[in-house]
mmCIF file of C-alpha atoms in Angstrom:
data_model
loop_
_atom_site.group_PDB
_atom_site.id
_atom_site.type_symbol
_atom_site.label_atom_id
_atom_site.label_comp_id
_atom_site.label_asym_id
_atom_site.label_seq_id
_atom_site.Cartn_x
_atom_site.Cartn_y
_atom_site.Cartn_z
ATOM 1 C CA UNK A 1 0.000 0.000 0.000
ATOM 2 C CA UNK A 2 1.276 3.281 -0.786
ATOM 3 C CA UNK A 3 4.532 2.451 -1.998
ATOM 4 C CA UNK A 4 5.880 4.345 -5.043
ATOM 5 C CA UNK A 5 6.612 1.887 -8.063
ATOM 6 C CA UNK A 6 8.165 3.878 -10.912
ATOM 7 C CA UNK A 7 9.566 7.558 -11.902
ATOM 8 C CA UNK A 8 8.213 6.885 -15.435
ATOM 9 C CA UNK A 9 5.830 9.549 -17.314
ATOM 10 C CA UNK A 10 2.610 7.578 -18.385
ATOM 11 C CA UNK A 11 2.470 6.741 -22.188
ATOM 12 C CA UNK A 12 -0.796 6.658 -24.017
ATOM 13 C CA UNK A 13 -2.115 2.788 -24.808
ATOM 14 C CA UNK A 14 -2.825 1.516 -27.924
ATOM 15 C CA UNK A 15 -6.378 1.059 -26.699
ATOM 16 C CA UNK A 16 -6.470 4.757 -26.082
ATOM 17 C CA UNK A 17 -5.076 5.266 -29.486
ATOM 18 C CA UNK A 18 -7.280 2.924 -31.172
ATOM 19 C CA UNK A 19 -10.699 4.615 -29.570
ATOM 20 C CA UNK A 20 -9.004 8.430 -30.126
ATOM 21 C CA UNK A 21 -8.638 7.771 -33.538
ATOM 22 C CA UNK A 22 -11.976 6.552 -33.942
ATOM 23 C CA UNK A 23 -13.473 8.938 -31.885
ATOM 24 C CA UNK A 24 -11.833 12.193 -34.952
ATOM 25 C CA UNK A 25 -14.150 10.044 -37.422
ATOM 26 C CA UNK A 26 -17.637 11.848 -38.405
ATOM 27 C CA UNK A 27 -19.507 8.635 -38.445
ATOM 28 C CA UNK A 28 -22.455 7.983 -39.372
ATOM 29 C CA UNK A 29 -25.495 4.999 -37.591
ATOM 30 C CA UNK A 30 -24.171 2.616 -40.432
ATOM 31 C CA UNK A 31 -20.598 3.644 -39.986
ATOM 32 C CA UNK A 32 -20.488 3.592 -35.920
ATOM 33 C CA UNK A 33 -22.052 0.162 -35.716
ATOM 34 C CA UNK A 34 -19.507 -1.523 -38.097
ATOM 35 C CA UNK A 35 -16.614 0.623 -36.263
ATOM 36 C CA UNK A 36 -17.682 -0.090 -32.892
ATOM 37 C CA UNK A 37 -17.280 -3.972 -34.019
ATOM 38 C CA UNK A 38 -13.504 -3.064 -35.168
ATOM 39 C CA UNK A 39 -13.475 -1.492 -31.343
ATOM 40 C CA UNK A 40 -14.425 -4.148 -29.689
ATOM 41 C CA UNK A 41 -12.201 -6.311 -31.385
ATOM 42 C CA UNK A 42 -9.188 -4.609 -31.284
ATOM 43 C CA UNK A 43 -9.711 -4.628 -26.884
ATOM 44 C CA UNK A 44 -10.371 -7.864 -27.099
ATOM 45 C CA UNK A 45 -7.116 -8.509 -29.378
ATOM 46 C CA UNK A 46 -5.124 -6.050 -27.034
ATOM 47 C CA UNK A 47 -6.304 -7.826 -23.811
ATOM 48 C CA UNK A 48 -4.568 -11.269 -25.250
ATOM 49 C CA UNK A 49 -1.828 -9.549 -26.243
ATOM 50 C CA UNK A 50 1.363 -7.907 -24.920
ATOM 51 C CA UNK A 51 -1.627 -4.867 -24.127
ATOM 52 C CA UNK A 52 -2.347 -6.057 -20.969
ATOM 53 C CA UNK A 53 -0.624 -4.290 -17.834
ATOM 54 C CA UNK A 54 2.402 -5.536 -16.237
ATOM 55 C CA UNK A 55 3.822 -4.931 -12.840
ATOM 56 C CA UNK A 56 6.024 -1.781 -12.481
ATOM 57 C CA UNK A 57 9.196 -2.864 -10.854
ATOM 58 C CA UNK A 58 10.780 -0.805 -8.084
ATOM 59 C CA UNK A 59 13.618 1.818 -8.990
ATOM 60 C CA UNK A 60 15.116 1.689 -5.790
ATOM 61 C CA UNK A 61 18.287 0.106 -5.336
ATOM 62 C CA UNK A 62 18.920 -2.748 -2.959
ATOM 63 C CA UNK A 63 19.140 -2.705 1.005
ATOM 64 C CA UNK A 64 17.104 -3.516 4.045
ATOM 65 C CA UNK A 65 13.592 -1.913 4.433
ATOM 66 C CA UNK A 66 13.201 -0.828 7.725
ATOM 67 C CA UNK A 67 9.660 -0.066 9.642
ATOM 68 C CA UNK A 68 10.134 3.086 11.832
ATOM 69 C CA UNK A 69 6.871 4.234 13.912
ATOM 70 C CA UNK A 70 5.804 7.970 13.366
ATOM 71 C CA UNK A 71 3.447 9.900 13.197
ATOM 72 C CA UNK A 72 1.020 11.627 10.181
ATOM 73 C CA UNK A 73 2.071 15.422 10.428
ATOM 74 C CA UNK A 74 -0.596 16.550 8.229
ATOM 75 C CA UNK A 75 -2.745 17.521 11.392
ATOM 76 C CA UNK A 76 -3.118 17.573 14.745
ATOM 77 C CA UNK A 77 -4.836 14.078 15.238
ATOM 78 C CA UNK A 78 -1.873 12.215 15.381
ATOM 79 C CA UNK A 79 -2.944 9.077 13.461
ATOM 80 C CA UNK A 80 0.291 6.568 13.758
ATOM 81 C CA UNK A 81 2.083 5.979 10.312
ATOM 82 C CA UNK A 82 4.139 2.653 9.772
ATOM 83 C CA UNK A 83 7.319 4.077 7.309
ATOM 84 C CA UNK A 84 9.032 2.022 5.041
ATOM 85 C CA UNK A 85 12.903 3.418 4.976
ATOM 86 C CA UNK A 86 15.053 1.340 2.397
ATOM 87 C CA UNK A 87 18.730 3.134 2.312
ATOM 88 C CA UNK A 88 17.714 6.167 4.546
ATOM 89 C CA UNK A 89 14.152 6.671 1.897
ATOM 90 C CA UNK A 90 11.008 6.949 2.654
ATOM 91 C CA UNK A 91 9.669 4.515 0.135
ATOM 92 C CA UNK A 92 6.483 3.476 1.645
ATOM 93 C CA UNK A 93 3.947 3.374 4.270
ATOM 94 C CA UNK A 94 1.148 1.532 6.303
ATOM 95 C CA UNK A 95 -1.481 3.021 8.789
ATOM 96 C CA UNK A 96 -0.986 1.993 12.266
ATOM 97 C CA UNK A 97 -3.352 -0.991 12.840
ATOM 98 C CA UNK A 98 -2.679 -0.817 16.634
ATOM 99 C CA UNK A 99 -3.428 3.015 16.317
ATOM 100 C CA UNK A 100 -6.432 4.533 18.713
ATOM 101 C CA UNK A 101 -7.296 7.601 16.751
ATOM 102 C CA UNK A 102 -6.496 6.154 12.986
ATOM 103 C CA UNK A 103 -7.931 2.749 13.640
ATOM 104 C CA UNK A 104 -6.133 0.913 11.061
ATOM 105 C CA UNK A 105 -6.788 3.806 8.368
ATOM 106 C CA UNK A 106 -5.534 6.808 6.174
ATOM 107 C CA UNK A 107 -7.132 9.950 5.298
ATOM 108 C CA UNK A 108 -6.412 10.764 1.688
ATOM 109 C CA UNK A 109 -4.233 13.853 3.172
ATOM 110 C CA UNK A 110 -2.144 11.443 5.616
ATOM 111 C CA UNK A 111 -1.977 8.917 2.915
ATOM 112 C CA UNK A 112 -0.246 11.469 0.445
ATOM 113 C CA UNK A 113 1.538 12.822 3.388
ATOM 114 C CA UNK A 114 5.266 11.518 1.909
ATOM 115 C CA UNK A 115 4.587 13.209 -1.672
ATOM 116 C CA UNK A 116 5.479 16.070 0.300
ATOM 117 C CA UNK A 117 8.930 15.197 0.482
ATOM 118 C CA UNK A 118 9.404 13.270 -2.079
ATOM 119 C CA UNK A 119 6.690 13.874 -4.800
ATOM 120 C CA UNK A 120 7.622 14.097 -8.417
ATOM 121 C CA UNK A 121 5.518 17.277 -8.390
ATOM 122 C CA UNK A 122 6.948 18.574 -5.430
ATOM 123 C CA UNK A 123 7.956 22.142 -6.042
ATOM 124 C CA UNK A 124 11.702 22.246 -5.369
ATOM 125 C CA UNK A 125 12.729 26.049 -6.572
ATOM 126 C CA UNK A 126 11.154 29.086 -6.327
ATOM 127 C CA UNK A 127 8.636 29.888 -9.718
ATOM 128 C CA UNK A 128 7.817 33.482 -11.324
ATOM 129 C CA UNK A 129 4.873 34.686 -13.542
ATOM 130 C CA UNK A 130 6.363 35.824 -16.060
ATOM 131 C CA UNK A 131 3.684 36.744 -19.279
ATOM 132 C CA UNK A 132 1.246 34.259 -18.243
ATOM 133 C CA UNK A 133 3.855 31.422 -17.909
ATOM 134 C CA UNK A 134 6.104 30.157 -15.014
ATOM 135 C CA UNK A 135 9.363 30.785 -15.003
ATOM 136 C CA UNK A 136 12.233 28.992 -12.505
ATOM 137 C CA UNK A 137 14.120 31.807 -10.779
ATOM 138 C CA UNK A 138 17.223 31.052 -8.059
ATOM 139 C CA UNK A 139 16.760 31.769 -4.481
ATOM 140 C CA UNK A 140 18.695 34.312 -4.210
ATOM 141 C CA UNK A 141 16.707 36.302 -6.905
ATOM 142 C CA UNK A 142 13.458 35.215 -5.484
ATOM 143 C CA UNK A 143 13.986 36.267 -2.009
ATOM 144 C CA UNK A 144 15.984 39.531 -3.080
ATOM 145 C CA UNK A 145 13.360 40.748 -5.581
ATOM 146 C CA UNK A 146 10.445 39.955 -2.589
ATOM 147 C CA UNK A 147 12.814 41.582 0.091
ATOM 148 C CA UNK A 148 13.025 44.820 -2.379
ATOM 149 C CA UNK A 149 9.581 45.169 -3.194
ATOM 150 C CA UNK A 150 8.268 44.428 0.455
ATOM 151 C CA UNK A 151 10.649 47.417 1.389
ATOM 152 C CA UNK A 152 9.237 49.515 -1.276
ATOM 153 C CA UNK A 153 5.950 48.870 -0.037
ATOM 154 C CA UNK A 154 6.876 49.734 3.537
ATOM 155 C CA UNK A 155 8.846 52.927 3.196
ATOM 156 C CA UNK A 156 5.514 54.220 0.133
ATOM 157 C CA UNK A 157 2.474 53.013 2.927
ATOM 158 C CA UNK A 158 4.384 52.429 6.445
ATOM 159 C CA UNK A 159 4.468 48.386 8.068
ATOM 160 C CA UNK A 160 0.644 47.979 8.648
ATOM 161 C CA UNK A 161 0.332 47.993 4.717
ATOM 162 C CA UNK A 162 1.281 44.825 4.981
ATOM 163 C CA UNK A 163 -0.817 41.515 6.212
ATOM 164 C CA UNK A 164 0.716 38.713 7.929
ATOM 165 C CA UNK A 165 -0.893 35.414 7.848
ATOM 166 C CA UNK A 166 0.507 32.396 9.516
ATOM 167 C CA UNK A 167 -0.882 28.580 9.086
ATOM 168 C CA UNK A 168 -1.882 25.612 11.503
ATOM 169 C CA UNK A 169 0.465 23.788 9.726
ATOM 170 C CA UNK A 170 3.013 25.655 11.691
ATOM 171 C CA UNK A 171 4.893 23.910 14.318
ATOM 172 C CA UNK A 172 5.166 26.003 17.214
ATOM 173 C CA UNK A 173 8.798 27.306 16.860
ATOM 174 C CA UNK A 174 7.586 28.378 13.397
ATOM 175 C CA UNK A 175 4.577 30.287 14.443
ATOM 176 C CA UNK A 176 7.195 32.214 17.439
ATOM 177 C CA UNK A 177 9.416 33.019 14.657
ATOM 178 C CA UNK A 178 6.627 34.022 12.196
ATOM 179 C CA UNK A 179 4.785 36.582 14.957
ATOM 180 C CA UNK A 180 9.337 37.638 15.486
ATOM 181 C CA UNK A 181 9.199 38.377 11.763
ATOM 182 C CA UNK A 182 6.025 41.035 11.894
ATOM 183 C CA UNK A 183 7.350 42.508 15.101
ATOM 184 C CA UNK A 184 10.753 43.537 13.828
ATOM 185 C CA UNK A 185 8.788 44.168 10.678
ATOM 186 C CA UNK A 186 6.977 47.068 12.914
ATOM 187 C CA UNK A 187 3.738 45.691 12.765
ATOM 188 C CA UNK A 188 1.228 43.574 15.117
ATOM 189 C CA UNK A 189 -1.124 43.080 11.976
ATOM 190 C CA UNK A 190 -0.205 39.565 11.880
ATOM 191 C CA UNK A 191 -3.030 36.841 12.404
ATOM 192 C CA UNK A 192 -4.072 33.210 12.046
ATOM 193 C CA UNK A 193 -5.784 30.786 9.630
ATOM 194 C CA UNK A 194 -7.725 29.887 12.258
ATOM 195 C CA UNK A 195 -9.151 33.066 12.276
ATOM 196 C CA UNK A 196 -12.061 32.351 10.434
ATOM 197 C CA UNK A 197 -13.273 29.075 12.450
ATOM 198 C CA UNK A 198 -11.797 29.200 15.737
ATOM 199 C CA UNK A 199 -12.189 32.742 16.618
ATOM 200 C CA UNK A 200 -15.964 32.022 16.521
ATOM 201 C CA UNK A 201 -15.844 29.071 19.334
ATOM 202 C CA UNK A 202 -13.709 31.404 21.601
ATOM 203 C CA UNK A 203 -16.042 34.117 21.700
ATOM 204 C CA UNK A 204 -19.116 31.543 21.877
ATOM 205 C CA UNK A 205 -18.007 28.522 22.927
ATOM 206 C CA UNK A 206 -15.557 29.539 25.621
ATOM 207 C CA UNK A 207 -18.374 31.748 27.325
ATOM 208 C CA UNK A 208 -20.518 28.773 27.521
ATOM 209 C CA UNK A 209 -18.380 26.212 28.983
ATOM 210 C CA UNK A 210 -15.438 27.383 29.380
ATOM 211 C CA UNK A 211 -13.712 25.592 26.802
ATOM 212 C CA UNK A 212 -13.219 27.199 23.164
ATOM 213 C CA UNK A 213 -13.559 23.732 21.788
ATOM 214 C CA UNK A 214 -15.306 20.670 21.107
ATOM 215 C CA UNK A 215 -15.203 19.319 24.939
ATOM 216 C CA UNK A 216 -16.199 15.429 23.871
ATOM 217 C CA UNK A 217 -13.524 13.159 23.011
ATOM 218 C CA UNK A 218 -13.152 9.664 20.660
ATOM 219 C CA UNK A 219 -14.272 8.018 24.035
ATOM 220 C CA UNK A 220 -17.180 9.952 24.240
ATOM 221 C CA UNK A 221 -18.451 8.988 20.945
ATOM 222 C CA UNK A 222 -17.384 5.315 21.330
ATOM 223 C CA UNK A 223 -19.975 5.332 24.480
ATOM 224 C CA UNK A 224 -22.441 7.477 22.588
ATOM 225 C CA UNK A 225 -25.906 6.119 22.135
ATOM 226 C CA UNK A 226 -27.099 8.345 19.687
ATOM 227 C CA UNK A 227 -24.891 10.910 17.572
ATOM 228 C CA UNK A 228 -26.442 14.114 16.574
ATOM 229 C CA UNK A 229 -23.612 16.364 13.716
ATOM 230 C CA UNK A 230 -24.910 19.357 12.265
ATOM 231 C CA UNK A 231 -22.356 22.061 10.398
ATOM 232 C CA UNK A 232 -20.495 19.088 9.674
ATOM 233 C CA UNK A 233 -19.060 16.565 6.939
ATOM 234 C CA UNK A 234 -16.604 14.376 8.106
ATOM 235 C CA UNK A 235 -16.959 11.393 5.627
ATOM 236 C CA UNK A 236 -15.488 14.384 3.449
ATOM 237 C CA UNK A 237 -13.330 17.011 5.877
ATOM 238 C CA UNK A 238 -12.376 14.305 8.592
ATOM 239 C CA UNK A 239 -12.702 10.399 7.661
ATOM 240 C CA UNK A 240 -10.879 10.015 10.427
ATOM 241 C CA UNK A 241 -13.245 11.173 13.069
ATOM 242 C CA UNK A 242 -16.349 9.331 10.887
ATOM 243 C CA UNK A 243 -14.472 6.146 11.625
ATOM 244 C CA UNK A 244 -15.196 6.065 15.401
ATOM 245 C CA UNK A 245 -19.134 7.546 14.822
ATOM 246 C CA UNK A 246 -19.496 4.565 12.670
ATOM 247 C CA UNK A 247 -17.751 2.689 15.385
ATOM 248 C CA UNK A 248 -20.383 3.691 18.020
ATOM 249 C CA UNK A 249 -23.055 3.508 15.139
ATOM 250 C CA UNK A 250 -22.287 -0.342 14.516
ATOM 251 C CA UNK A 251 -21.588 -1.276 17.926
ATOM 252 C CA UNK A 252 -24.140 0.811 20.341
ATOM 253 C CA UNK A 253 -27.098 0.731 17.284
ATOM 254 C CA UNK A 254 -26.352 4.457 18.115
ATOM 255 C CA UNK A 255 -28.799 6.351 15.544
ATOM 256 C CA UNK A 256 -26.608 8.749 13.892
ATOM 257 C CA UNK A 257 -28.849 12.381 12.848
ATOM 258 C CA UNK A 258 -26.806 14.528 10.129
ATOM 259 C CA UNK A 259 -28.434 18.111 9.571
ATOM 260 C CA UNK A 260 -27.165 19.532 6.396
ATOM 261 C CA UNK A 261 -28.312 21.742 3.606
ATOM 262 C CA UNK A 262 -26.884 19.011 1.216
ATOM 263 C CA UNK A 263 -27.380 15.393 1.202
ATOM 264 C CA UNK A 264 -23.438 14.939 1.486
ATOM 265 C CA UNK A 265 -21.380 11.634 2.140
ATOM 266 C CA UNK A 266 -21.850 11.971 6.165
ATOM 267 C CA UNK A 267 -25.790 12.344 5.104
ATOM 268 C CA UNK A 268 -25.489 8.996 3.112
ATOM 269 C CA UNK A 269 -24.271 6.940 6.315
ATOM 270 C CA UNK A 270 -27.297 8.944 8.516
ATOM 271 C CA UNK A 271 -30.794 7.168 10.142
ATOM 272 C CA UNK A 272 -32.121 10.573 9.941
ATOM 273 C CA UNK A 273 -31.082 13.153 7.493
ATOM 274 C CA UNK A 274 -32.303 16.944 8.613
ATOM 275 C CA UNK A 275 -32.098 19.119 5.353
ATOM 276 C CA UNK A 276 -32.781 23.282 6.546
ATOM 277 C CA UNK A 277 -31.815 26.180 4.916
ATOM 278 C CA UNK A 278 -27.981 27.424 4.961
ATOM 279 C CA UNK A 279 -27.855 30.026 7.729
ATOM 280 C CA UNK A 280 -30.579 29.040 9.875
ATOM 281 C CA UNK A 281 -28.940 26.168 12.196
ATOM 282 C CA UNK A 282 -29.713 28.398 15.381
ATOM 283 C CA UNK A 283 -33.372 28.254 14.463
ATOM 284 C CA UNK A 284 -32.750 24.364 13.728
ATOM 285 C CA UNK A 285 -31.545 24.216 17.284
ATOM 286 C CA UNK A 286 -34.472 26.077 18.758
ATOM 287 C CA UNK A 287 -36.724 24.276 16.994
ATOM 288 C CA UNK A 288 -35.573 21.004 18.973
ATOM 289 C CA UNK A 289 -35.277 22.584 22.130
ATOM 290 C CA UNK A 290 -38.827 23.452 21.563
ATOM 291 C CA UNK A 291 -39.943 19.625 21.537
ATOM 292 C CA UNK A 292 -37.788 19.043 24.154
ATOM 293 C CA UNK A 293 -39.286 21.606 26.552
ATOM 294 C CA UNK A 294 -42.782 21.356 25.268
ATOM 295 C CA UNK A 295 -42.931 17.276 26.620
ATOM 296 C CA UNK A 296 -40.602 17.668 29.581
ATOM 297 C CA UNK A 297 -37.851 15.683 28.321
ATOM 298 C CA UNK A 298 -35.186 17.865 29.335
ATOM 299 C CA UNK A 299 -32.375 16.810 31.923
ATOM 300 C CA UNK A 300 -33.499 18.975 34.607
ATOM 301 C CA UNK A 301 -31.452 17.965 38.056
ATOM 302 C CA UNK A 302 -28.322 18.868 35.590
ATOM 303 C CA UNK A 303 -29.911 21.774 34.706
ATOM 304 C CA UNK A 304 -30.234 22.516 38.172
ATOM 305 C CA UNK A 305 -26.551 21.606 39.392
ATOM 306 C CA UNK A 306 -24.614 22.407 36.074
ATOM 307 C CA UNK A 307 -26.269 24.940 34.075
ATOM 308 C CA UNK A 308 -26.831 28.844 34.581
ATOM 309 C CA UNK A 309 -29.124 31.254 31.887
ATOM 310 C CA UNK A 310 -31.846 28.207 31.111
ATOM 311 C CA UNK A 311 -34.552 30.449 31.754
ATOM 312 C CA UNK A 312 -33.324 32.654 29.372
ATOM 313 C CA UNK A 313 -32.949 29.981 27.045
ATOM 314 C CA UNK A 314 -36.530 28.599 27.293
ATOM 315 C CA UNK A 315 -38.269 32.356 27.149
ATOM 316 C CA UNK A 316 -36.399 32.357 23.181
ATOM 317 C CA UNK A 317 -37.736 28.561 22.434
ATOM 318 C CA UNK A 318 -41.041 29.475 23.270
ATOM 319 C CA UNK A 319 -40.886 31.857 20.078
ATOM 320 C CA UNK A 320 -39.963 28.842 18.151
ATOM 321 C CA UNK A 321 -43.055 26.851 17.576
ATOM 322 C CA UNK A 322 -43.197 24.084 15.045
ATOM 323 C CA UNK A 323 -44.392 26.401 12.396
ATOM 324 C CA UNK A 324 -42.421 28.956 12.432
ATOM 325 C CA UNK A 325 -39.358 26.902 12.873
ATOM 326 C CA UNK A 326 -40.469 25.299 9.416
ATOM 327 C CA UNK A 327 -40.929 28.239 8.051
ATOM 328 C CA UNK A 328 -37.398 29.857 8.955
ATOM 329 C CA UNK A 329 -35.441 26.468 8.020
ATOM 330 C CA UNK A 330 -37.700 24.479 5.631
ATOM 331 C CA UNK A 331 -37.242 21.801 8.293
ATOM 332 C CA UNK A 332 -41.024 19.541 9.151
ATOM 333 C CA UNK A 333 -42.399 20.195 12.928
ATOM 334 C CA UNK A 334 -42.895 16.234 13.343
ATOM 335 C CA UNK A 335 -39.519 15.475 12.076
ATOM 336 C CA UNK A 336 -37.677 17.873 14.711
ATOM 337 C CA UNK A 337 -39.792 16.056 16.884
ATOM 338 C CA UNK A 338 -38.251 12.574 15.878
ATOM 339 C CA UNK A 339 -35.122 13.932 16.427
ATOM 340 C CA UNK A 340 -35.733 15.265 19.710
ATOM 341 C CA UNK A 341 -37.492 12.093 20.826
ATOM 342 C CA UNK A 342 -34.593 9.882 19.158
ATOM 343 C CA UNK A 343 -32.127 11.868 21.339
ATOM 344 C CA UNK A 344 -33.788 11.169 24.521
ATOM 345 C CA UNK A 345 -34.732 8.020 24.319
ATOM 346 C CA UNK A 346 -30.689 7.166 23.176
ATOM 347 C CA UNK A 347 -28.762 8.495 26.094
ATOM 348 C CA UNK A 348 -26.076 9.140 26.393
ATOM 349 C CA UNK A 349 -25.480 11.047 23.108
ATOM 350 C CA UNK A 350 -22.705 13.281 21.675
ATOM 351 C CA UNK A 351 -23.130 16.723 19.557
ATOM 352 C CA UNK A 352 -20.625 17.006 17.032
ATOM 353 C CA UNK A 353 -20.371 20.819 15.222
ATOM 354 C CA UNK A 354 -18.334 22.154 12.743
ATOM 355 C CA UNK A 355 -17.534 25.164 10.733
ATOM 356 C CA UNK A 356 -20.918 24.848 8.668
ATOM 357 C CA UNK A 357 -22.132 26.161 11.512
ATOM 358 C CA UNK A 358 -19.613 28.165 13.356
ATOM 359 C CA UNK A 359 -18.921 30.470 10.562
ATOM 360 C CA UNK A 360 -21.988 32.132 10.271
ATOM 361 C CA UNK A 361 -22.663 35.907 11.382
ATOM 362 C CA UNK A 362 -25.990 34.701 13.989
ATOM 363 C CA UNK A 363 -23.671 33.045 16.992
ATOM 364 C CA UNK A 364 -22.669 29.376 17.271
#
């Protein structure tokens, strides 16, 4: 499994030049139908012959392959990589079977995670625009004619001109040296990726429980009797996280709820797909909360002990009736009710959001 086989640049078939030379042909019904029978022949032909495809053999030379432990350092999950090192190269790689977070698996991202380093594509000099086409420069041009016209731009519009945007896929030395760089620059305008999702669940989240993050773990969901993910598409954004909801889905008979606009991948694996409007989750929400209250169904001793501003809370759900909650997000009364009623009757359950929600101007 992901093991590189050849450095070779693919060469069209003859099957491929067979049907493209076919395919420049104006045919006509009489014409196609006696063609096509050429077609087919000719595959048929090719698949008996030397057409068919043969193993690529390894270019690397002889030695020892060695598996070395590590670590995917695409993101922070920390899914556990099994590299292949033959001669001091990375040639290859397994996921971690024994792994707790990857389970056995890749994400496409961690799986392409060594292309990085040694990708044929890999960009390995600096490039330049120059008249629509690019152009390899030298370093010491590249960072010289950046250098001068970052200077320029300074000394025509002062240091705040200019807008300083890091990356999570800074380590954190990187990111200390990066927020170095704008200060001697002479200029705090320097900011964050993150920026546009996590700022959100620091001003929201943070104030609510006191933790500017999801707060439930892989554990949590593995014990989860019911899994509720709105905002969300991790069969897509984060395969590894759907690998432990369908854990808890297969093993618990947890019913998994998806609330989307689209009917995505995540949707596909759901018992109950929610479809609402993009931009009205917080009404989605209400609307629930309005079952929930409405039949007594709510947790109320933690309520009691844990929570502070409920009352608050239920005076805005009373707004929310069924119809007007269909009316906002295009979501049925009696199916928010099934949801509600799935989630009570299924405890304990987990609440997974994401940035389909937490990116919107109305709160998270």
């Amino acid at each position: 499994m992901l093991r590189k086989k050849t450095n070779g640049v693919a060469k069209s078939s003859r099957a491929g030049s067979l049907l493209s030379s076919l395919a420049a042909k104006t045919l006509d019904r009489r014409q196609f139908l006696t063609t096509s029978g050429v077609a087919v022949g000719g595959l048929a032909a090719l698949s008996l012959s030397s057409g068919r495809v043969e193993a690529a053999a390894p270019t690397t030379g002889g030695g020892e392959v060695v598996v070395k432990k590590s670590v995917c350092t695409h993101c922070s999950v920390g899914c556990t990589v099994e590299a292949e090192v033959q001669n001091g190269t990375w040639i290859g790689q397994e996921p971690g079977w024994d792994s707790p977070f990857n389970l056995g698996a890749h994400c496409a991202k961690g799986a392409s995670v060594r292309e990085h380093a040694h990708g044929e594509r890999r960009l390995k000099s600096p490039m330049k625009m120059v008249n629509g086409q690019w152009q390899k420069i030298s370093w010491d041009t590249a960072i010289n004619e950046i250098g001068d016209k970052m200077l320029e731009i300074r000394e025509q519009s002062g240091p705040d001109s200019v807008y300083w945007l890091g990356s999570a896929k800074f380590n954190n030395e990187q990111a200390y040296l990066f927020r170095k760089f704008a200060a001697y620059w002479g200029t705090n305008n320097v900011d964050h990726q993150a920026r546009i999702c996590h700022s959100t669940t620091v001003a929201g989240v943070a104030n609510t429980w006191g933790y500017g993050a999801m707060t439930n773990s892989y554990n949590d969901i593995h014990n989860s009797k019911a899994i509720f993910i709105i905002g969300g598409n991790p069969a897509e954004a984060h395969p590894v996280s759907l690998l432990h909801v369908l854990k808890a889905k297969e093993e618990n008979n947890a019913p998994l709820i998806v609330c989307d606009p689209r009917f995505t991948r995540t949707a596909a694996h759901a018992d109950e797909f929610v479809r609402f409007r993009p931009g009205s989750d917080v009404a989605l929400v209400w609307g629930i909360l309005w079952h929930i209250f409405e039949n007594g169904w709510e947790d109320k001793e933690f309520i009691r002990t844990r929570v502070w501003g409920m009352d608050e809370i239920r005076e805005e759900v009373k707004r929310w009736n069924p119809e007007e909650v269909e009316r906002v997000t295009g979501a049925p009364g009696a199916q928010l009710e099934r949801v509600a009623r799935t989630l009570v009757n299924n405890r304990p359950g987990t609440v997974i959001w994401c940035m389909g929600g937490t990116q919107h101007t109305n709160g998270n």
